[in-house]
mmCIF file with all atom_site columns, C-alpha atoms in Angstrom:
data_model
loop_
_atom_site.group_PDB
_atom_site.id
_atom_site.type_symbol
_atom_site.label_atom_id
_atom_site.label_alt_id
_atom_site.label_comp_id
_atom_site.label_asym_id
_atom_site.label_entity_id
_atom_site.label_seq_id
_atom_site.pdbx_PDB_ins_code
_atom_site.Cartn_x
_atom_site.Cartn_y
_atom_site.Cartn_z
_atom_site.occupancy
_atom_site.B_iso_or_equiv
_atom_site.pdbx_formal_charge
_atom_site.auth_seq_id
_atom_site.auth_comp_id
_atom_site.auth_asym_id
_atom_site.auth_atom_id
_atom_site.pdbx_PDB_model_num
ATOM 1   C CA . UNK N 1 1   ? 25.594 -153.873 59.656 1.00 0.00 ? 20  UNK N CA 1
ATOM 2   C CA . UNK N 1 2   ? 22.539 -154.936 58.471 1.00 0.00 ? 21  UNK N CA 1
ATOM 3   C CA . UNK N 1 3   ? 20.894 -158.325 59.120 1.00 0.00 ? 22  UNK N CA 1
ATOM 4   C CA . UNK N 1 4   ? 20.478 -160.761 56.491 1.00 0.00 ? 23  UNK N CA 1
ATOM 5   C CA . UNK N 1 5   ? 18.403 -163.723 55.476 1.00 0.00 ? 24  UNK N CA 1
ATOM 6   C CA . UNK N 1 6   ? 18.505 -166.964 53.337 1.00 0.00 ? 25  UNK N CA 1
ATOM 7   C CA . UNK N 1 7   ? 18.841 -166.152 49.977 1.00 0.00 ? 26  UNK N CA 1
ATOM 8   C CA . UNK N 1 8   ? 20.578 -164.239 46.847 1.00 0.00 ? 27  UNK N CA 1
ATOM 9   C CA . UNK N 1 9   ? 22.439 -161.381 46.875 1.00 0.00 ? 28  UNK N CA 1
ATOM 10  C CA . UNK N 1 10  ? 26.387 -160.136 45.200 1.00 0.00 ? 29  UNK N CA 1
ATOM 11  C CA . UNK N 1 11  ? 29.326 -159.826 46.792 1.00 0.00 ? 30  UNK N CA 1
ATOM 12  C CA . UNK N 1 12  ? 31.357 -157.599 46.053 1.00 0.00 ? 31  UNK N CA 1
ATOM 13  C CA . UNK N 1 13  ? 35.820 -157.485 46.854 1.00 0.00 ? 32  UNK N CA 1
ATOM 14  C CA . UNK N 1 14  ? 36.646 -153.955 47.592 1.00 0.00 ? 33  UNK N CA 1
ATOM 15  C CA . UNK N 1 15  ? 40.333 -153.629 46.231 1.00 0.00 ? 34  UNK N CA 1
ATOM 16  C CA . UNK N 1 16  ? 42.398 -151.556 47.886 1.00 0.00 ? 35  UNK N CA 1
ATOM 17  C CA . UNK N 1 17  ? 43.630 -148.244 46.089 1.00 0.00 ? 36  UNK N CA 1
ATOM 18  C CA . UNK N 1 18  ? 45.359 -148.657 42.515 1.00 0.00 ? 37  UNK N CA 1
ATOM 19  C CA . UNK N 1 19  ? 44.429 -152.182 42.668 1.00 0.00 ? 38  UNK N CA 1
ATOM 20  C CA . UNK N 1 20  ? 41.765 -152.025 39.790 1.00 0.00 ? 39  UNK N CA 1
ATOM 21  C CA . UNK N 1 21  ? 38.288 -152.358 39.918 1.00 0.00 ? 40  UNK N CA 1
ATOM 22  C CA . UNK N 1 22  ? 35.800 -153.969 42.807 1.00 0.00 ? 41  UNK N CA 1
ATOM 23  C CA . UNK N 1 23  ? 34.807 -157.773 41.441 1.00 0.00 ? 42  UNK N CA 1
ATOM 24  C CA . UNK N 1 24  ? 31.376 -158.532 42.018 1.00 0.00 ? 43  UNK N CA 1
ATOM 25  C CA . UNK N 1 25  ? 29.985 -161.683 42.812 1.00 0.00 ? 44  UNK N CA 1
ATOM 26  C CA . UNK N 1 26  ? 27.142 -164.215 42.318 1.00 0.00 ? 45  UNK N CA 1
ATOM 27  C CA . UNK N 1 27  ? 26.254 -165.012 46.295 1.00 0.00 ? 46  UNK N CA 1
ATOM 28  C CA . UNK N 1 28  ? 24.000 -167.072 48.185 1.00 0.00 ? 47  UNK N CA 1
ATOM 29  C CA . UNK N 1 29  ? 23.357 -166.444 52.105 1.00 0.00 ? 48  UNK N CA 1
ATOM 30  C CA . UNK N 1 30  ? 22.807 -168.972 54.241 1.00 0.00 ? 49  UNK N CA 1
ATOM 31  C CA . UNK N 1 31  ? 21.462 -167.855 57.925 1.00 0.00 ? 50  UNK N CA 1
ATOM 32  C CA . UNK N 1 32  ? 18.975 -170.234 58.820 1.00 0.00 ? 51  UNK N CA 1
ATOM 33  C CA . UNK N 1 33  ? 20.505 -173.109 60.992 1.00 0.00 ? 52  UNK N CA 1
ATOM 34  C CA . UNK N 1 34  ? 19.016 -175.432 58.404 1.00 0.00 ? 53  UNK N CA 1
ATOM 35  C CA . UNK N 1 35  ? 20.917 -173.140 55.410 1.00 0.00 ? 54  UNK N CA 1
ATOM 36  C CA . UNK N 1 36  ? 24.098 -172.690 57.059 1.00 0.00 ? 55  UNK N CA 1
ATOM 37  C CA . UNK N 1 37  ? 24.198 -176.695 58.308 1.00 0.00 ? 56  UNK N CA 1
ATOM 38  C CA . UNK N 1 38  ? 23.357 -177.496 54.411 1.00 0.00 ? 57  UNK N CA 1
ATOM 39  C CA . UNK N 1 39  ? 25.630 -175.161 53.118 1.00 0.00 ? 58  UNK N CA 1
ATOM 40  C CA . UNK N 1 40  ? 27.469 -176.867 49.815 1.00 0.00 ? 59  UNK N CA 1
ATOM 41  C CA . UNK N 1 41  ? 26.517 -180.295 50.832 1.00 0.00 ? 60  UNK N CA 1
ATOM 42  C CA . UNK N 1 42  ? 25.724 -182.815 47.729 1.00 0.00 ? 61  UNK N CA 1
ATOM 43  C CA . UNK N 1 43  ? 26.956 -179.937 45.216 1.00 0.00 ? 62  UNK N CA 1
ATOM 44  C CA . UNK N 1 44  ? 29.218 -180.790 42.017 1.00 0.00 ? 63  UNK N CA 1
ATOM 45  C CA . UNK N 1 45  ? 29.904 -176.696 41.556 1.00 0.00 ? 64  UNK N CA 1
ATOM 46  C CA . UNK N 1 46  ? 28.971 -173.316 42.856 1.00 0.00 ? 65  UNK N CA 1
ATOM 47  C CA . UNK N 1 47  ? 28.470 -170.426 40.688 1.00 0.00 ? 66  UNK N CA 1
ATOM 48  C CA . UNK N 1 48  ? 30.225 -167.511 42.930 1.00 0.00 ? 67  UNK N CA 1
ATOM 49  C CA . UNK N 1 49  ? 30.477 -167.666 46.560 1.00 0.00 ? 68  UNK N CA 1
ATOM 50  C CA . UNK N 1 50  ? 27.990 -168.910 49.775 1.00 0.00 ? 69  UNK N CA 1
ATOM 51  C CA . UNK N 1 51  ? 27.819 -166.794 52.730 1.00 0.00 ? 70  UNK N CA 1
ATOM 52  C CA . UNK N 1 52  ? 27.632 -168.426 55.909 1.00 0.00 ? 71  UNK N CA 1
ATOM 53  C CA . UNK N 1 53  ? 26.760 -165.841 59.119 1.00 0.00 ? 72  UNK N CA 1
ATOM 54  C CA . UNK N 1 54  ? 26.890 -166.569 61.791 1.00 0.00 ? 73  UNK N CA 1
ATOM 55  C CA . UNK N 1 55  ? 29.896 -168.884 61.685 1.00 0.00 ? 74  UNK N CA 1
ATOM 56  C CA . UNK N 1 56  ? 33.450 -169.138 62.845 1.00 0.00 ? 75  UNK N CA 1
ATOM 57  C CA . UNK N 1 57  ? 34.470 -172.482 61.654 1.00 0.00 ? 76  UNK N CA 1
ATOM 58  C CA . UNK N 1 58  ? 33.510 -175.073 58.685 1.00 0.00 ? 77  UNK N CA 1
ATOM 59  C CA . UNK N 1 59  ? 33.738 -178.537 57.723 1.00 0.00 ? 78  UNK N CA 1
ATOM 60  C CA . UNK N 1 60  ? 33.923 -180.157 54.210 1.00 0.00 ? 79  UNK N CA 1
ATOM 61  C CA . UNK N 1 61  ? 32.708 -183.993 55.467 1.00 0.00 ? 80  UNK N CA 1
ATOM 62  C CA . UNK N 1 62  ? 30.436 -185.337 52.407 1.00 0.00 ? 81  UNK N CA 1
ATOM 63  C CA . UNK N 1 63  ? 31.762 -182.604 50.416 1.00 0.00 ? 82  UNK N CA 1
ATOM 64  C CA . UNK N 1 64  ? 32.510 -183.492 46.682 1.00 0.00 ? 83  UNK N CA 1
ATOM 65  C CA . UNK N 1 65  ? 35.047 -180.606 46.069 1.00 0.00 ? 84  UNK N CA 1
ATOM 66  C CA . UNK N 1 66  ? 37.307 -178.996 47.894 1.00 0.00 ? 85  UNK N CA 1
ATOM 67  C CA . UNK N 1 67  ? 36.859 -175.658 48.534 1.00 0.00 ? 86  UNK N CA 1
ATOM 68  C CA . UNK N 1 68  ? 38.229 -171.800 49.294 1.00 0.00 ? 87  UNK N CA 1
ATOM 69  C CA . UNK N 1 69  ? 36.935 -170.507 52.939 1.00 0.00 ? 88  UNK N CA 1
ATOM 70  C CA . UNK N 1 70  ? 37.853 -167.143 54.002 1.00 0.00 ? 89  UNK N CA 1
ATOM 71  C CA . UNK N 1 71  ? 37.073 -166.130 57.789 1.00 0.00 ? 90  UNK N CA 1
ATOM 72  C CA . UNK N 1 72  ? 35.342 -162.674 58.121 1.00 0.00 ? 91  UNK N CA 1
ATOM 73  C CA . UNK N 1 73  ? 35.065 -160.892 61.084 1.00 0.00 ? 92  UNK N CA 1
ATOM 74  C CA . UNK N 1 74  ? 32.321 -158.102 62.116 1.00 0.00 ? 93  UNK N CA 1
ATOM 75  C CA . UNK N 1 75  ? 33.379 -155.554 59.838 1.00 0.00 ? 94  UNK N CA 1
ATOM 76  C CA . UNK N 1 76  ? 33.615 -158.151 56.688 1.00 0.00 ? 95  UNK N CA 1
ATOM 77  C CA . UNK N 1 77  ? 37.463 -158.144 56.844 1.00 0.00 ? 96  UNK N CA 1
ATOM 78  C CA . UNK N 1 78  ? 39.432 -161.379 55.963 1.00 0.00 ? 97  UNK N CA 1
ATOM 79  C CA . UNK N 1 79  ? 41.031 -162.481 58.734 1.00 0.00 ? 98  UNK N CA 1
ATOM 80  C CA . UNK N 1 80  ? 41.768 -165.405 57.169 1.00 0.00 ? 99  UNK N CA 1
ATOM 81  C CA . UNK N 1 81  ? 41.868 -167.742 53.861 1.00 0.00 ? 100 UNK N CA 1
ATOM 82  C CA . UNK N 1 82  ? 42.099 -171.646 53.401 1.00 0.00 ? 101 UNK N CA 1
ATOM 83  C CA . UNK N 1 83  ? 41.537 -174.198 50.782 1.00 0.00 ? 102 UNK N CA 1
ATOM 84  C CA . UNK N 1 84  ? 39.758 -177.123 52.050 1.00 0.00 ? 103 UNK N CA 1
ATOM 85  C CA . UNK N 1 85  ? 39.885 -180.455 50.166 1.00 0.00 ? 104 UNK N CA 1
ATOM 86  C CA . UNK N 1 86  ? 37.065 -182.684 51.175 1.00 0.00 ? 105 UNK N CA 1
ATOM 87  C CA . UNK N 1 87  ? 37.052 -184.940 54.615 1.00 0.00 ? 106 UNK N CA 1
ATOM 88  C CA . UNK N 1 88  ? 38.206 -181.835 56.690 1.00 0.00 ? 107 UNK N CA 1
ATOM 89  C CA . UNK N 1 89  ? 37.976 -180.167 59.692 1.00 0.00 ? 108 UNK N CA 1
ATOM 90  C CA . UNK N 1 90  ? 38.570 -176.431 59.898 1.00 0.00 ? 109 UNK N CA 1
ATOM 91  C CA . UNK N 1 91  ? 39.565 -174.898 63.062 1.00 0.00 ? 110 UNK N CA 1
ATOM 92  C CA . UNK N 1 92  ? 37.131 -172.435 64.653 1.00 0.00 ? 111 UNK N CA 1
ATOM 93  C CA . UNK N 1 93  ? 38.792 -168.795 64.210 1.00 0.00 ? 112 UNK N CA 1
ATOM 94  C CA . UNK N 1 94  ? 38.209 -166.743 67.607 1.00 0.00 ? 113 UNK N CA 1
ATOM 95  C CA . UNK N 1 95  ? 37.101 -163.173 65.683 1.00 0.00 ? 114 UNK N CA 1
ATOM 96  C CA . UNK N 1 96  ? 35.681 -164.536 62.921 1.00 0.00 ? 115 UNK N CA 1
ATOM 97  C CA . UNK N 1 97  ? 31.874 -164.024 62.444 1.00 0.00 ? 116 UNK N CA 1
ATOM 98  C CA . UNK N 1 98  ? 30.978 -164.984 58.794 1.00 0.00 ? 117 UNK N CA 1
ATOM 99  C CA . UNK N 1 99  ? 32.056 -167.307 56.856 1.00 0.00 ? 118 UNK N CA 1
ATOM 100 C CA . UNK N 1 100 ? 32.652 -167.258 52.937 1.00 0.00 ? 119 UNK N CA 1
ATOM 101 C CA . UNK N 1 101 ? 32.785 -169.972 50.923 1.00 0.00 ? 120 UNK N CA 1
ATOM 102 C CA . UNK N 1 102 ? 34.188 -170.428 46.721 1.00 0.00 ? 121 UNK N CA 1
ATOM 103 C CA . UNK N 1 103 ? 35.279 -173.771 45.093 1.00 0.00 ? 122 UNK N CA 1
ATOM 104 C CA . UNK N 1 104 ? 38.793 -173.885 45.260 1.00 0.00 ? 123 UNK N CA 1
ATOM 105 C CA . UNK N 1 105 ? 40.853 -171.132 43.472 1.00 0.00 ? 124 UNK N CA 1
ATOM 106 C CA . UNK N 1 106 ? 38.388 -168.933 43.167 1.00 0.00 ? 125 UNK N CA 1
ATOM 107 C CA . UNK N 1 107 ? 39.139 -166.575 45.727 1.00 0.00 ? 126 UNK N CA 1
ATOM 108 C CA . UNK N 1 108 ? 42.581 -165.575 44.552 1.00 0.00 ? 127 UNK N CA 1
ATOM 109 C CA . UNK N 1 109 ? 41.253 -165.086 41.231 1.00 0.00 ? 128 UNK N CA 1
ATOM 110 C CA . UNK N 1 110 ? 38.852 -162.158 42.756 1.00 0.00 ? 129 UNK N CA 1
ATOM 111 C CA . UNK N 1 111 ? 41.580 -160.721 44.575 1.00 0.00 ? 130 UNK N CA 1
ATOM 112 C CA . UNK N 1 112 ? 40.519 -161.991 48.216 1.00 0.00 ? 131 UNK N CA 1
ATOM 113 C CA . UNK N 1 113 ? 42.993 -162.766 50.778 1.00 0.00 ? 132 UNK N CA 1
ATOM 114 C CA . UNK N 1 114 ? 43.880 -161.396 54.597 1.00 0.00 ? 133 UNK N CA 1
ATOM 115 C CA . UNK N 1 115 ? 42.943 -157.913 55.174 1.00 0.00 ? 134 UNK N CA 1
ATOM 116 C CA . UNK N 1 116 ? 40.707 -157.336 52.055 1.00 0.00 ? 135 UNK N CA 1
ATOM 117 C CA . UNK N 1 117 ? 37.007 -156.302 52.808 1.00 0.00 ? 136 UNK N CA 1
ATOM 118 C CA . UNK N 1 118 ? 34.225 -157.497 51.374 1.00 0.00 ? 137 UNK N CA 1
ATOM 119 C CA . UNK N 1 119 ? 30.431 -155.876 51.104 1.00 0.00 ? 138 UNK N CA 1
ATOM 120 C CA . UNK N 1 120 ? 27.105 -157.789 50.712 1.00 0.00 ? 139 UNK N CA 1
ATOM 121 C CA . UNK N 1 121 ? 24.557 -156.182 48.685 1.00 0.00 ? 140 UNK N CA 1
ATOM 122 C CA . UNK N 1 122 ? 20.538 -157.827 48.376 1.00 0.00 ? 141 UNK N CA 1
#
């Protein structure tokens, strides 16, 4: 797996066979400690999805929205998905090594949820 840096890229859902076409996404990546400890903080919206690597666990204190997080682990497999309102603590998942971020809803409307994988393209 490549490594990244801070800045734009797409994301896109691989769906599994006879499950339509991939959905691509607007993404930003965040892998700067200053990025990733920024991450949506003092945002009103997002326009696709914020990558967060590394990370294993978020928080949505002084958040404005709530939010979708899915957990990925090495391979950029969901290991897990949440929704997040603001004022929260999320539990630090043991395999997960990125960490994608939506505002709420989004996620299920691309498709994403445990055991879907996920590619990031520059």
């Amino acid at each position: 797996m490549a490594r990244w840096r801070d800045g734009r890229g797409e994301l896109t859902v691989v769906r599994g066979e006879g499950e339509g076409v991939p959905v691509r996404v607007p993404l930003e990546i965040a892998t700067s400690y200053r990025a990733r400890t920024k991450g949506l903080l003092g945002r009103d919206s997002l326009d696709g999805a914020l990558l967060l690597s590394p990370a294993n666990s978020v928080h949505t204190f002084r958040m404005r929205i709530p939010i979708d997080v899915a957990y990925l682990d090495r391979r950029l497999r969901v290991i897990a998905v949440r929704t997040m309102p603001p004022g929260r603590l999320g539990l630090p998942r043991l395999r997960a090594r990125h960490v994608l971020e939506a505002e709420a809803g989004a996620m299920e409307g691309w498709g994403l949820r445990v055991g879907a994988r996920v590619e990031v393209g520059l």
